Coordinates of C-alpha atoms in Angstrom, one line a residue:
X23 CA -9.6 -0.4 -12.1
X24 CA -12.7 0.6 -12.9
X25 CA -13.1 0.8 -16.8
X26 CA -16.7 -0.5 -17.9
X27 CA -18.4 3.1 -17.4
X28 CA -16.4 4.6 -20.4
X29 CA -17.1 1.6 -22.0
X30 CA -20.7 1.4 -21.8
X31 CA -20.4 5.4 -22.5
X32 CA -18.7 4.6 -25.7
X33 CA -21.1 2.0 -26.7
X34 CA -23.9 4.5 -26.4
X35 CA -22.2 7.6 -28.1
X36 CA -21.2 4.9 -31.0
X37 CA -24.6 4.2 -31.8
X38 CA -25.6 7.9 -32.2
X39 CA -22.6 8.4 -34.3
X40 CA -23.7 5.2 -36.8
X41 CA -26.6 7.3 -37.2
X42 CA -29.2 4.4 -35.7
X43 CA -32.2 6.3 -33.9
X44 CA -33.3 5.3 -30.5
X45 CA -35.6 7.5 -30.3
X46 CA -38.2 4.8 -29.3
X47 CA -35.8 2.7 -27.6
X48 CA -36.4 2.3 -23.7
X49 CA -33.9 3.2 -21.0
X50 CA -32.4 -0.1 -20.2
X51 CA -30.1 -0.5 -17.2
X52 CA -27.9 -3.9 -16.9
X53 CA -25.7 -4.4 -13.5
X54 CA -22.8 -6.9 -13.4
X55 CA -24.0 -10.6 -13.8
X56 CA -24.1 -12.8 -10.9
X57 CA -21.9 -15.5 -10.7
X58 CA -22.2 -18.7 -9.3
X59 CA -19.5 -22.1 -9.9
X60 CA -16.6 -20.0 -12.0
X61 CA -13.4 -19.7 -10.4
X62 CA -12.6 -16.4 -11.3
X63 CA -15.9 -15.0 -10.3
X64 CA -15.2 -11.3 -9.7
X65 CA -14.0 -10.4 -13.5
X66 CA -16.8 -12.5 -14.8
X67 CA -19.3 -10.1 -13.2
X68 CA -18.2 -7.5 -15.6
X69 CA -16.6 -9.1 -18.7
X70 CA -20.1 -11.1 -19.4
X71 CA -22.0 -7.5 -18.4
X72 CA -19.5 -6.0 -21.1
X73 CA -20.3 -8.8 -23.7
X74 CA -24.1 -8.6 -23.4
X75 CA -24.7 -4.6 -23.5
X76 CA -22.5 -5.1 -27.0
X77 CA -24.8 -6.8 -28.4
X78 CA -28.3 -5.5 -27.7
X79 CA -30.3 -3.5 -30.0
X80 CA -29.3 -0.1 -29.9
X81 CA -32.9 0.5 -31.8
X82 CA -34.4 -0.8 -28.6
X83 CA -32.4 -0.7 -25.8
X84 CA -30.7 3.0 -24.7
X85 CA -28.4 2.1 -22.1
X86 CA -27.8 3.7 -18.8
X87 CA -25.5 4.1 -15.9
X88 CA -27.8 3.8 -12.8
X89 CA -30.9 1.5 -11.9
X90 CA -33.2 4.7 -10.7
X91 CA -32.8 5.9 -14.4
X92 CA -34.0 3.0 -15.9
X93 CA -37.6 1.6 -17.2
X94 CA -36.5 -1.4 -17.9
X95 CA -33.6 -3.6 -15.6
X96 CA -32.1 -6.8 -17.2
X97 CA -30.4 -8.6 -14.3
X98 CA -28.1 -11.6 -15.7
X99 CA -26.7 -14.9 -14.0
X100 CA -24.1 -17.5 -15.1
X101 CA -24.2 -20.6 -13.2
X102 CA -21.3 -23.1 -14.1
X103 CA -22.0 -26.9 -13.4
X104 CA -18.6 -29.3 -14.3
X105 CA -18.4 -28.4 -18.4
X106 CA -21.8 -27.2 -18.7
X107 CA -23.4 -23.4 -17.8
X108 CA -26.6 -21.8 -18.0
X109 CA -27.2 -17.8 -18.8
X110 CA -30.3 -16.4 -17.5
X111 CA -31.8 -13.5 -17.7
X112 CA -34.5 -11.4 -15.6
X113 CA -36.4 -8.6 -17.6
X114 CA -38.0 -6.7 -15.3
X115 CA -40.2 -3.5 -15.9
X116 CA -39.6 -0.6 -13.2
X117 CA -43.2 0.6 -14.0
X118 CA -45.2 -2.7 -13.6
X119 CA -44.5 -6.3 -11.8
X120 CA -44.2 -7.4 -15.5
X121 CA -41.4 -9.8 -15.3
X122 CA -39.7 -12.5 -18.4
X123 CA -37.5 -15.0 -17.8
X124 CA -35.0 -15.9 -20.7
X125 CA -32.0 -18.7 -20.7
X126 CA -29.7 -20.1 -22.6
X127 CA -27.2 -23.2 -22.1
X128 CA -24.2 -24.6 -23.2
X129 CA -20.9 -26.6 -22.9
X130 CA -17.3 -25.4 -22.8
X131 CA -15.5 -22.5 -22.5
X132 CA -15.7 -21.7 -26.1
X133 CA -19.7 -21.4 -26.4
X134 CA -19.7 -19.2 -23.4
X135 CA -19.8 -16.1 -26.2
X136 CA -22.2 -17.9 -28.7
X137 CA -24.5 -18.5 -26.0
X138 CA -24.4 -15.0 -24.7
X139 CA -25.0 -14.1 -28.9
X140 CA -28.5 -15.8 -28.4
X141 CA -29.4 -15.0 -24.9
X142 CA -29.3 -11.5 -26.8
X143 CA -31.6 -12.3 -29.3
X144 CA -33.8 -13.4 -26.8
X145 CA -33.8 -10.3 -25.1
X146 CA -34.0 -7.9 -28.1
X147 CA -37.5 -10.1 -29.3
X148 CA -38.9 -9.7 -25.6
X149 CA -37.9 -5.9 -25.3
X150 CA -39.3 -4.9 -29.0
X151 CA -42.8 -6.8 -27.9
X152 CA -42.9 -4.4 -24.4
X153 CA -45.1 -1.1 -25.6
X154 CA -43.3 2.2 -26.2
X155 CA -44.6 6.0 -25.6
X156 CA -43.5 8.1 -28.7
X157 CA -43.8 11.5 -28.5
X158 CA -45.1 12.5 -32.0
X159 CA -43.2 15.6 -33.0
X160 CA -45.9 18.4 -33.8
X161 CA -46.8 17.7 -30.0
X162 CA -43.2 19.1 -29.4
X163 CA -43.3 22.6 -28.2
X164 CA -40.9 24.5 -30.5
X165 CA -37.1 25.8 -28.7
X166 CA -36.5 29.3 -28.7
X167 CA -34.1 30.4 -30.8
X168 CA -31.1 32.0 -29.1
X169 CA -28.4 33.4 -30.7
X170 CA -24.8 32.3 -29.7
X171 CA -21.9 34.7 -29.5
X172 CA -18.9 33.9 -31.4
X173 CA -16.4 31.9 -30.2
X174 CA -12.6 31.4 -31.8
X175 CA -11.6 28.0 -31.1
X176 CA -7.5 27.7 -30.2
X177 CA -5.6 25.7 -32.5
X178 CA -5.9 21.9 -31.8
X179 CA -2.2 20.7 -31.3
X180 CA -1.2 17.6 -32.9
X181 CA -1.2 14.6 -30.6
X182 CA 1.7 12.8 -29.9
X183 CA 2.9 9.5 -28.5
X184 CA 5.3 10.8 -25.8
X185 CA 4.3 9.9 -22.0
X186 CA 4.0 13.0 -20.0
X187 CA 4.5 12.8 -16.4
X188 CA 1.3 15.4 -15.8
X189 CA -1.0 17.5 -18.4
X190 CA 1.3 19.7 -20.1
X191 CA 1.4 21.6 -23.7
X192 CA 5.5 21.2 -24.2
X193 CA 6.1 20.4 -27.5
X194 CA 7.3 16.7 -27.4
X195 CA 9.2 14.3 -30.3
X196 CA 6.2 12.0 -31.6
X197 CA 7.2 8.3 -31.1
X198 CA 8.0 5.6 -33.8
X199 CA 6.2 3.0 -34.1
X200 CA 7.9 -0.1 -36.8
X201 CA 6.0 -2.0 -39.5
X202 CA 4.1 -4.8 -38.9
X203 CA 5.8 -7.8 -38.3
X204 CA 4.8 -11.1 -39.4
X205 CA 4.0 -13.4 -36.4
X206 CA 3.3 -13.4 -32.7
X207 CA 6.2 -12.5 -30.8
X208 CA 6.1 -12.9 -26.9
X209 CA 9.8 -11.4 -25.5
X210 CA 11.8 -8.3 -25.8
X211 CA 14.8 -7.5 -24.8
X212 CA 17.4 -4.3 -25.3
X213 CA 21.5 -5.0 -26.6
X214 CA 24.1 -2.1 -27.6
X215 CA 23.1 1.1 -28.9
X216 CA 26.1 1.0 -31.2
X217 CA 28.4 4.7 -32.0
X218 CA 26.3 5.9 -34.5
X219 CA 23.2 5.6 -32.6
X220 CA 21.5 2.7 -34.0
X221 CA 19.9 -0.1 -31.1
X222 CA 20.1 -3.5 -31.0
X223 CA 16.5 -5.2 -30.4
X224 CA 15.7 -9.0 -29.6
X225 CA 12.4 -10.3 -30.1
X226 CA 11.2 -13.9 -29.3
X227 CA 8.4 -16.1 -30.2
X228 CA 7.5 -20.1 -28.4
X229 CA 10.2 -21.2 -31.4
X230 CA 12.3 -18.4 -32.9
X231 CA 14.4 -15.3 -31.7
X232 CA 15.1 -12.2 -34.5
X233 CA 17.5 -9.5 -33.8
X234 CA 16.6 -6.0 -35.3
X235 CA 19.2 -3.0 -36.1
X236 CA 16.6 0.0 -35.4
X237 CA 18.5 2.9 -37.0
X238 CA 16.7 5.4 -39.7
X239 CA 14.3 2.2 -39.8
X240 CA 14.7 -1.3 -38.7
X241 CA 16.4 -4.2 -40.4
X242 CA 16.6 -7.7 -39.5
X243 CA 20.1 -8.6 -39.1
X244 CA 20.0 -12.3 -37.8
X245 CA 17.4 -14.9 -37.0
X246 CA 17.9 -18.6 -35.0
X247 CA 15.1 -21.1 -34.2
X248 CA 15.0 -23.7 -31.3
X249 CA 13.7 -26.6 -32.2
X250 CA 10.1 -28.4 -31.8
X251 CA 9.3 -29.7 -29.1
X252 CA 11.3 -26.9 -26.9
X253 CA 9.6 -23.5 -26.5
X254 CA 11.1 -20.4 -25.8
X255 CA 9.2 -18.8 -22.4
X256 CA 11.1 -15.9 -22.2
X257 CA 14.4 -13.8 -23.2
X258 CA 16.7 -11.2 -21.3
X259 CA 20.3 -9.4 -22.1
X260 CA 23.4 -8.7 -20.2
X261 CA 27.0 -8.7 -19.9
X262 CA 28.5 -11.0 -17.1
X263 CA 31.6 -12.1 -18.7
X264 CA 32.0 -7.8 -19.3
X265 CA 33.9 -8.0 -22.7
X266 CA 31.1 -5.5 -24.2
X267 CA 28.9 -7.6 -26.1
X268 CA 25.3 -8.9 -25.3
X269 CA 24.9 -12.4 -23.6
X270 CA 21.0 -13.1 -24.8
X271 CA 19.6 -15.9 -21.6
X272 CA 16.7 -18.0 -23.3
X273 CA 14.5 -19.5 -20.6
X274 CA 13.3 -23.0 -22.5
X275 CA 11.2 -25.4 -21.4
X276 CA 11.3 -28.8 -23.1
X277 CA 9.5 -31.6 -23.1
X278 CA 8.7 -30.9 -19.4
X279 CA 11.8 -29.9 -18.1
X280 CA 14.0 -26.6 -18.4
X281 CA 16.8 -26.2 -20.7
X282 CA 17.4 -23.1 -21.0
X283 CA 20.5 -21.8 -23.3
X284 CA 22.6 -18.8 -23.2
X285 CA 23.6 -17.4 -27.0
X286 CA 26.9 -14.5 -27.5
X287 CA 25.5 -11.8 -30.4
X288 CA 28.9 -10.4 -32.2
X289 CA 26.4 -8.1 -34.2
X290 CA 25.9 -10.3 -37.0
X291 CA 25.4 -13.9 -35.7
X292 CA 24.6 -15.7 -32.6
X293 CA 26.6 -18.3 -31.0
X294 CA 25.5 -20.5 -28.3
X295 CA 27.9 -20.8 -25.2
X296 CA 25.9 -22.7 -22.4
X297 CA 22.8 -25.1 -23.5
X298 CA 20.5 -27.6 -21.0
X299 CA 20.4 -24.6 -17.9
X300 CA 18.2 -25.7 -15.5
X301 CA 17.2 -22.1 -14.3
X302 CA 13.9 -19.5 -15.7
X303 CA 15.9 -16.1 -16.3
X304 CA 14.9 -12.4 -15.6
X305 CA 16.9 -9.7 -15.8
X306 CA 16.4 -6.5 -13.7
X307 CA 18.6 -3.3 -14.2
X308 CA 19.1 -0.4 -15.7
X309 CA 21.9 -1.2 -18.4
X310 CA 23.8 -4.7 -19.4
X311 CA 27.0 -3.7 -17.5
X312 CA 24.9 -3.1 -14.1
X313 CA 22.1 -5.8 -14.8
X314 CA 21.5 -8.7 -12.8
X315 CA 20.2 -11.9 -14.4
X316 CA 17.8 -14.1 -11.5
X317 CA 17.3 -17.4 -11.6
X318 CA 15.1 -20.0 -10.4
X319 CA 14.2 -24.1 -10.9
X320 CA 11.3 -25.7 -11.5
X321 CA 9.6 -28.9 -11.0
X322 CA 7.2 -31.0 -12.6
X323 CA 4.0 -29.5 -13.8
X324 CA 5.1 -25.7 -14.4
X325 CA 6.1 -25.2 -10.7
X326 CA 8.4 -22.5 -9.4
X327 CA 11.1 -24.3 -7.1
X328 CA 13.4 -23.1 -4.5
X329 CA 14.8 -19.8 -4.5
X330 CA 15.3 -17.0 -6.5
X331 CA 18.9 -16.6 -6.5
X332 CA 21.7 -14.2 -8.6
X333 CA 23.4 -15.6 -11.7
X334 CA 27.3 -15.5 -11.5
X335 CA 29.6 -15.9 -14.7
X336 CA 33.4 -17.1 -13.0
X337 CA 36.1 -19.7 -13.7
X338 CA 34.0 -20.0 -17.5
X339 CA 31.0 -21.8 -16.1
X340 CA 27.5 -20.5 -14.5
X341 CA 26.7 -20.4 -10.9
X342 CA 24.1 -19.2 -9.0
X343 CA 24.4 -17.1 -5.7
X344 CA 22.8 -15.2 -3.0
X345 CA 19.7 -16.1 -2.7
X346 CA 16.8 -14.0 -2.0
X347 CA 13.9 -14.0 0.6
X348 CA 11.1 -13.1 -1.5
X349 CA 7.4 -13.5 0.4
X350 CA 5.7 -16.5 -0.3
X351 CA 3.6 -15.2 -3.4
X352 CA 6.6 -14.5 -4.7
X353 CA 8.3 -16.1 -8.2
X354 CA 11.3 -15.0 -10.7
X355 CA 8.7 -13.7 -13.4
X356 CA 6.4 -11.7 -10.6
X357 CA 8.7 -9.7 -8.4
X358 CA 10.5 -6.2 -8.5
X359 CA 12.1 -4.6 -5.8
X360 CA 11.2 -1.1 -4.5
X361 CA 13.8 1.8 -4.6
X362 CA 14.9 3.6 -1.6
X363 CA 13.5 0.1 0.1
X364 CA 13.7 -0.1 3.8
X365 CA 13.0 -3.8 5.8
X366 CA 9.3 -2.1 6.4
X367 CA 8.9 -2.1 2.1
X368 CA 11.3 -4.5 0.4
X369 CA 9.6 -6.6 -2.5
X370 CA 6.6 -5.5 -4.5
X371 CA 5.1 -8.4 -6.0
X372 CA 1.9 -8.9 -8.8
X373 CA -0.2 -11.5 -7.4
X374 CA -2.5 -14.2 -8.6
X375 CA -5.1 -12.1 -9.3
X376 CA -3.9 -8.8 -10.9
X377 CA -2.8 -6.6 -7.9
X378 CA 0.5 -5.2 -6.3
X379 CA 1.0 -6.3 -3.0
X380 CA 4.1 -4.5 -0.9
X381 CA 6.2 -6.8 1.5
X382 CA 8.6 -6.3 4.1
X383 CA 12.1 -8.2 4.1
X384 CA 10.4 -10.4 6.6
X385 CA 7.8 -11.3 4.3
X386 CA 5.0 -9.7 5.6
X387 CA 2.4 -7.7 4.1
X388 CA 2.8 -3.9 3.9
X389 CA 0.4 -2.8 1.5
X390 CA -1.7 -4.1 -1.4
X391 CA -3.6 -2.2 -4.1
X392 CA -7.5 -1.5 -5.0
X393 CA -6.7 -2.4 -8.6
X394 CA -5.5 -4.5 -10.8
X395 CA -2.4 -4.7 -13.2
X396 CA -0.6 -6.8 -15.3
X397 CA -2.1 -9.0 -17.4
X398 CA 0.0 -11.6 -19.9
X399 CA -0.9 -14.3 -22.5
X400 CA 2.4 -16.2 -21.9
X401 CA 2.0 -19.3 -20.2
X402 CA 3.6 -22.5 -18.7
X403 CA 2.1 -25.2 -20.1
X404 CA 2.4 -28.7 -18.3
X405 CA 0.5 -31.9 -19.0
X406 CA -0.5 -34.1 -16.4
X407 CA -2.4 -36.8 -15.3
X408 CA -2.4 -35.5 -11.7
X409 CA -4.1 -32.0 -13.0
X410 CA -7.3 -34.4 -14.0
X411 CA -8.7 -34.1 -10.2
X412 CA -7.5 -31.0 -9.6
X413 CA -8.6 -29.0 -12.6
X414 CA -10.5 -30.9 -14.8
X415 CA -8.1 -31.1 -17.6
X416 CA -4.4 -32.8 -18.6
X417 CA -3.1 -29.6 -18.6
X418 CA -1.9 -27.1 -15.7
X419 CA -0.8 -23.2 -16.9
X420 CA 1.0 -21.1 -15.3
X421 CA 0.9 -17.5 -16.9
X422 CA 4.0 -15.5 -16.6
X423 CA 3.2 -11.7 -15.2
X424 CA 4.2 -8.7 -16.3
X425 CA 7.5 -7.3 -16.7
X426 CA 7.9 -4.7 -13.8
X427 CA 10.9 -2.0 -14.2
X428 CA 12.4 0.1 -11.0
X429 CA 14.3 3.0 -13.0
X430 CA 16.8 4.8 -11.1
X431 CA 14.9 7.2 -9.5
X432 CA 13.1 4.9 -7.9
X433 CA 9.7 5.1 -10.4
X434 CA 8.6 2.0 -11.0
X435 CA 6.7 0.6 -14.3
X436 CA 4.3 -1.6 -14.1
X437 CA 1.9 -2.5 -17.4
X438 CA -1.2 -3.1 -17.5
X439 CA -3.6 -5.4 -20.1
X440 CA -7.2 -5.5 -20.3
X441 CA -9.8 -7.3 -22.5
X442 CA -12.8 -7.6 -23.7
X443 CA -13.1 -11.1 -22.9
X444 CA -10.5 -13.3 -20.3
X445 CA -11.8 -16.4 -18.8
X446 CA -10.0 -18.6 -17.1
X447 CA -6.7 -19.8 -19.6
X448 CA -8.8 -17.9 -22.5
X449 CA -7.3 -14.8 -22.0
X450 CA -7.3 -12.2 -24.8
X451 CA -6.1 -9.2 -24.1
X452 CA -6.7 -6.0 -26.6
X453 CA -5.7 -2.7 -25.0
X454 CA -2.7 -1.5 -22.2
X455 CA -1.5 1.0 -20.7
X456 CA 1.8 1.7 -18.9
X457 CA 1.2 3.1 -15.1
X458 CA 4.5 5.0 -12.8
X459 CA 4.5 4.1 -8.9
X460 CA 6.8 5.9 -6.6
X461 CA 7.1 3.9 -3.1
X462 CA 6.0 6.9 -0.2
X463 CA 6.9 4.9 2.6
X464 CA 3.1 4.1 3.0
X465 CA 1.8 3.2 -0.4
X466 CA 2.5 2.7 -3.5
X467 CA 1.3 6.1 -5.1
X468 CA 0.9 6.7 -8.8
X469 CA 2.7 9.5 -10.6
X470 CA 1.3 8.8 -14.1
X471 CA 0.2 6.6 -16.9
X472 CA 0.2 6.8 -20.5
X473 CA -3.0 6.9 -22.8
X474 CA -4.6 3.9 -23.1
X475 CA -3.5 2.0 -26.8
X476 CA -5.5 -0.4 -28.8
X477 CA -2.9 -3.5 -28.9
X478 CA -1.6 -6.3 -26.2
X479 CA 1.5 -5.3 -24.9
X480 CA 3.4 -8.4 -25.1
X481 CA 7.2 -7.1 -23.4
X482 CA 8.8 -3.8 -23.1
X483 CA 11.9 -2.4 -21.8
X484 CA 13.2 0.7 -20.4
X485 CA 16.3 2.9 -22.2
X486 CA 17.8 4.9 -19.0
X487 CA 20.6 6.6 -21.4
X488 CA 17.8 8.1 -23.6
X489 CA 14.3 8.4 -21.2
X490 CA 12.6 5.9 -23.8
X491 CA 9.8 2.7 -23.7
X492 CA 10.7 -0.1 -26.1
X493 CA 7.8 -1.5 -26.0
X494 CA 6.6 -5.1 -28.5
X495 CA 3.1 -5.1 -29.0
X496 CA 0.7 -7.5 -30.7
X497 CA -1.7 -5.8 -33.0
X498 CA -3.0 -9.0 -34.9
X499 CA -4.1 -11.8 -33.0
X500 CA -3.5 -15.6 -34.6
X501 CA -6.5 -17.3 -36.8
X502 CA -7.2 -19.6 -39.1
X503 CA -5.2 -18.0 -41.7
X504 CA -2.7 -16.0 -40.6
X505 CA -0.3 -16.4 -38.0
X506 CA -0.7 -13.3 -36.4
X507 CA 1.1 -9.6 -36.4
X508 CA 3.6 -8.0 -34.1
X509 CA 4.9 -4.5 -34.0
X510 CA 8.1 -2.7 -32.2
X511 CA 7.1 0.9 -30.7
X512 CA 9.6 3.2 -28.9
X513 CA 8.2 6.4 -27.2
X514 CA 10.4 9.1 -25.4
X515 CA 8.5 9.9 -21.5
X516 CA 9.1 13.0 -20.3

């Protein structure tokens, strides 16, 4: 998607707003970097464009959307060479041949932004030395005065959180958003909604799982850890053994190899009934009677292994069965199946790179989309001598995608996180939004998508009975001093 104009539109109304003149500040245009050595080449373009343009001199530099409207062009390259890069930077005046060369170097992933810091220094000094034609104001011819007729502005209606399938003014229930909680949680998942209405929520972090009561407010009824060195990937609910309460499947990964557990929630406590699983879970459906939980292996280093298949509660034990043909881009954390799917549609999968790709039953490609979605921080991580030649490092990740939800109707939800900065396993996502898909037969075609909030959106999950997004967000990222914030968010689409 293409979300750097309002950006850079932002950036420049911001500026007028902090009450900074650029009055004598010169038109300045700045295209996406080129890009030479990264893997990820294509975002870097733009997410090093984005990072520059922030911080340049609003008192000198007046940014603007096209080349033709510019007197000034600052073209930037990143070249990447092993652990080292270089930024350069071409300053060219549209008016003249004058031309300055500016660079800057450095090592690591984590001076890329310090280096891009001073490569705007740089630039600001050689810009403020160019020459700039101020108009002095008594050479301003006056503007005539012309009086404006009145105009009664309507009321401004109060702006709420519900989702709204197109523009409407129906009065909608504003959504609820809970206190902050203290650390970074990574899973969700959805139990009972219990006689009286309250809602049994699950949240997860790498070493601890927390159920909430969310009634009036929310209340934190029980709490479990898994111990160091096992980390929790991800969680889901359902009832297999169907005797009406919640079965929460923990995916775990420990010390290199999956053991995952499976926990019974009475509503007070948890009790473990199957430890040392050797399966990832994800649960697709729309309630915990009709959902399915999937499985699949892995093997060493983080990899997905053999097939995705159902898992099936009989005789007292776990068993897996039927196995399903996904495409070959296909994994347990990256797939959804379409609604009203014929063998021409079957599987809609988020690839590698951020977009949706349609396939038939036969695993060929129907479809794929012009932009991206998705977008998660939660990642396999495997260390291994064999990644050395491969990748540079000990370590291989393997970032878990984006829940994606096929209501009953057939819409499909599929999130998606962006950031101001996300290279390579530095990924740090800041805003989502939450897009709807209906399948056509030919493409996947959007029916809405909810306003665009300042947070990561960590999990979510969809409430059929009640219309409703559950939705755990992270609003404080980790530091040196705090271990991060977390918040639970339920909003009603109509």
């Amino acid at each position: 998607m293409n979300l750097r104009l309002p950006i850079l539109i932002s950036l420049i109304l911001s500026v007028a707003v902090s009450g900074i003149s650029n009055a004598g500040a010169t038109k300045t245009h700045v295209p996406p970097f080129n890009v030479s050595g990264a893997p990820n080449s294509q975002e870097l373009k733009l997410t090093l464009q984005e990072i520059l343009t922030s911080r340049l001199n609003p008192a000198l530099v007046q940014l603007v959307e096209k080349p033709d409207q510019a007197d000034l062009l600052i073209v930037g390259s990143y070249a990447q060479f092993g652990k080292m890069f270089s930024l350069d930077a071409r300053i060219k005046d549209t008016g003249s041949d004058s031309l300055t060369k500016v660079f800057e170097q450095g090592e690591g992933q984590e001076d890329v932004i310090p280096a891009i810091g001073r490569l705007a220094l740089k630039i600001n000094g050689e810009v403020a030395k160019r020459p700039v034609l101020v108009v002095p104001e008594a050479t301003k011819p006056p503007l005539p005065v012309v009086p404006l007729p009145t105009v009664t502005s309507p009321p401004v209606a109060k702006e709420t959180f519900a989702i709204r399938s197109e523009p409407s003014a129906k009065k909608t229930t504003d959504g609820w958003t809970s206190a902050p909680l203290d650390g970074v949680f990574s899973s969700l998942a959805v139990g009972r909604t219990l006689a009286g209405g309250d809602r049994e929520l699950f949240v997860a972090g790498e070493h601890t799982i927390q159920m909430y009561l969310k009634g009036s407010g929310l209340k934190l009824v029980s709490e479990i850890t898994v111990p160091v060195p096992a980390r929790i990937i991800a969680i889901d609910t359902a009832d297999l053994n169907r005797d009406g309460l919640p079965e929460l499947y923990v995916s775990i990964i420990d010390r290199g190899a999956l053991a995952s557990r499976v926990y019974q929630f009475d509503g007070t406590t948890f009790v473990m009934t199957a430890e040392r699983l050797p399966w990832f879970f994800r649960g697709m459906g729309h309630d915990l009677t009709s959902r399915t939980i999937y499985t699949q292996e892995m093997v060493g280093a983080g990899k997905y292994y053999g097939e995705v298949k159902e898992l099936s509660w009989t005789g007292g034990s776990y068993s897996t069965q039927n196995p399903l043909k996904l495409p070959r881009l296909g994994n347990i954390f990256n797939f959804s199946r379409l609604g009203g799917a014929t063998d021409r549609a079957q599987y809609v999968v988020l690839d590698g790179d951020g977009y949706l790709v349609v396939f038939s039953s036969d695993g060929t490609e129907v479809w794929k989309s012009s932009d991206k979605f998705g977008g998660s921080e939660s990642a396999i991580i495997n260390e291994s001598q064999s990644q050395v030649h491969s990748t540079g490092g000990l370590q291989r990740w393997v970032f878990l995608e984006q829940r994606m939800q096929l209501l009953k109707d057939g819409t499909l939800l599929v999130p998606y996180n962006e950031g101001t900065f996300s290279i390579g396993n530095n990924r740090a996502f800041n805003k989502h939004t939450l897009f709807a898909f209906e399948w056509t037969g030919t493409v996947l075609k959007e029916k809405w998508h909810s306003r665009k909030l300042p947070s990561y959106l960590a999990d979510y999950a969809f409430d059929q009975t009640t219309g409703e997004v559950v939705q755990l967000e992270v609003v404080q990222k980790p530091g040196l001093f705090t271990a991060g914030k977390s918040a639970l968010s339920i909003t009603r689409i109509d």
